[in-house]
Amino acid sequence: GALLSGVNLIGARANKNTTWPDGFDPTVAGVIFD
């Protein structure tokens, strides 16, 4: 899997079908959900 520790995803877009690694909070990383 990908190492997403410290990643900046501000402005990245995702939807309900996007999967994330356990323990990763996309909202904190700045992901926008459609």
C-alpha positions as protocol buffer text, in pm:
chain_id: "A"
residue {
  index: 1
  type: GLY
  ca { x: 0 y: 0 z: 0 }
}
residue {
  index: 2
  type: ALA
  ca { x: 87 y: 364 z: -22 }
}
residue {
  index: 3
  type: LEU
  ca { x: 250 y: 556 z: 262 }
}
residue {
  index: 4
  type: LEU
  ca { x: 26 y: 860 z: 312 }
}
residue {
  index: 5
  type: SER
  ca { x: 175 y: 992 z: 635 }
}
residue {
  index: 6
  type: GLY
  ca { x: 207 y: 1369 z: 613 }
}
residue {
  index: 7
  type: VAL
  ca { x: 59 y: 1390 z: 264 }
}
residue {
  index: 8
  type: ASN
  ca { x: -114 y: 1713 z: 161 }
}
residue {
  index: 9
  type: LEU
  ca { x: -433 y: 1639 z: -35 }
}
residue {
  index: 10
  type: ILE
  ca { x: -590 y: 1984 z: -2 }
}
residue {
  index: 11
  type: GLY
  ca { x: -831 y: 2023 z: -291 }
}
residue {
  index: 12
  type: ALA
  ca { x: -814 y: 1657 z: -397 }
}
residue {
  index: 13
  type: ARG
  ca { x: -1156 y: 1518 z: -482 }
}
residue {
  index: 14
  type: ALA
  ca { x: -1300 y: 1183 z: -380 }
}
residue {
  index: 15
  type: ASN
  ca { x: -1638 y: 1012 z: -362 }
}
residue {
  index: 16
  type: LYS
  ca { x: -1803 y: 742 z: -152 }
}
residue {
  index: 17
  type: ASN
  ca { x: -1626 y: 471 z: -354 }
}
residue {
  index: 18
  type: THR
  ca { x: -1276 y: 595 z: -275 }
}
residue {
  index: 19
  type: THR
  ca { x: -1088 y: 361 z: -41 }
}
residue {
  index: 20
  type: TRP
  ca { x: -832 y: 475 z: 212 }
}
residue {
  index: 21
  type: PRO
  ca { x: -572 y: 290 z: 421 }
}
residue {
  index: 22
  type: ASP
  ca { x: -669 y: 202 z: 777 }
}
residue {
  index: 23
  type: GLY
  ca { x: -604 y: 491 z: 1011 }
}
residue {
  index: 24
  type: PHE
  ca { x: -592 y: 756 z: 736 }
}
residue {
  index: 25
  type: ASP
  ca { x: -837 y: 1046 z: 771 }
}
residue {
  index: 26
  type: PRO
  ca { x: -891 y: 1204 z: 427 }
}
residue {
  index: 27
  type: THR
  ca { x: -1091 y: 1493 z: 575 }
}
residue {
  index: 28
  type: VAL
  ca { x: -795 y: 1598 z: 790 }
}
residue {
  index: 29
  type: ALA
  ca { x: -572 y: 1571 z: 479 }
}
residue {
  index: 30
  type: GLY
  ca { x: -797 y: 1819 z: 295 }
}
residue {
  index: 31
  type: VAL
  ca { x: -989 y: 1590 z: 61 }
}
residue {
  index: 32
  type: ILE
  ca { x: -1314 y: 1728 z: -83 }
}
residue {
  index: 33
  type: PHE
  ca { x: -1596 y: 1475 z: -112 }
}
residue {
  index: 34
  type: ASP
  ca { x: -1837 y: 1493 z: -406 }
}
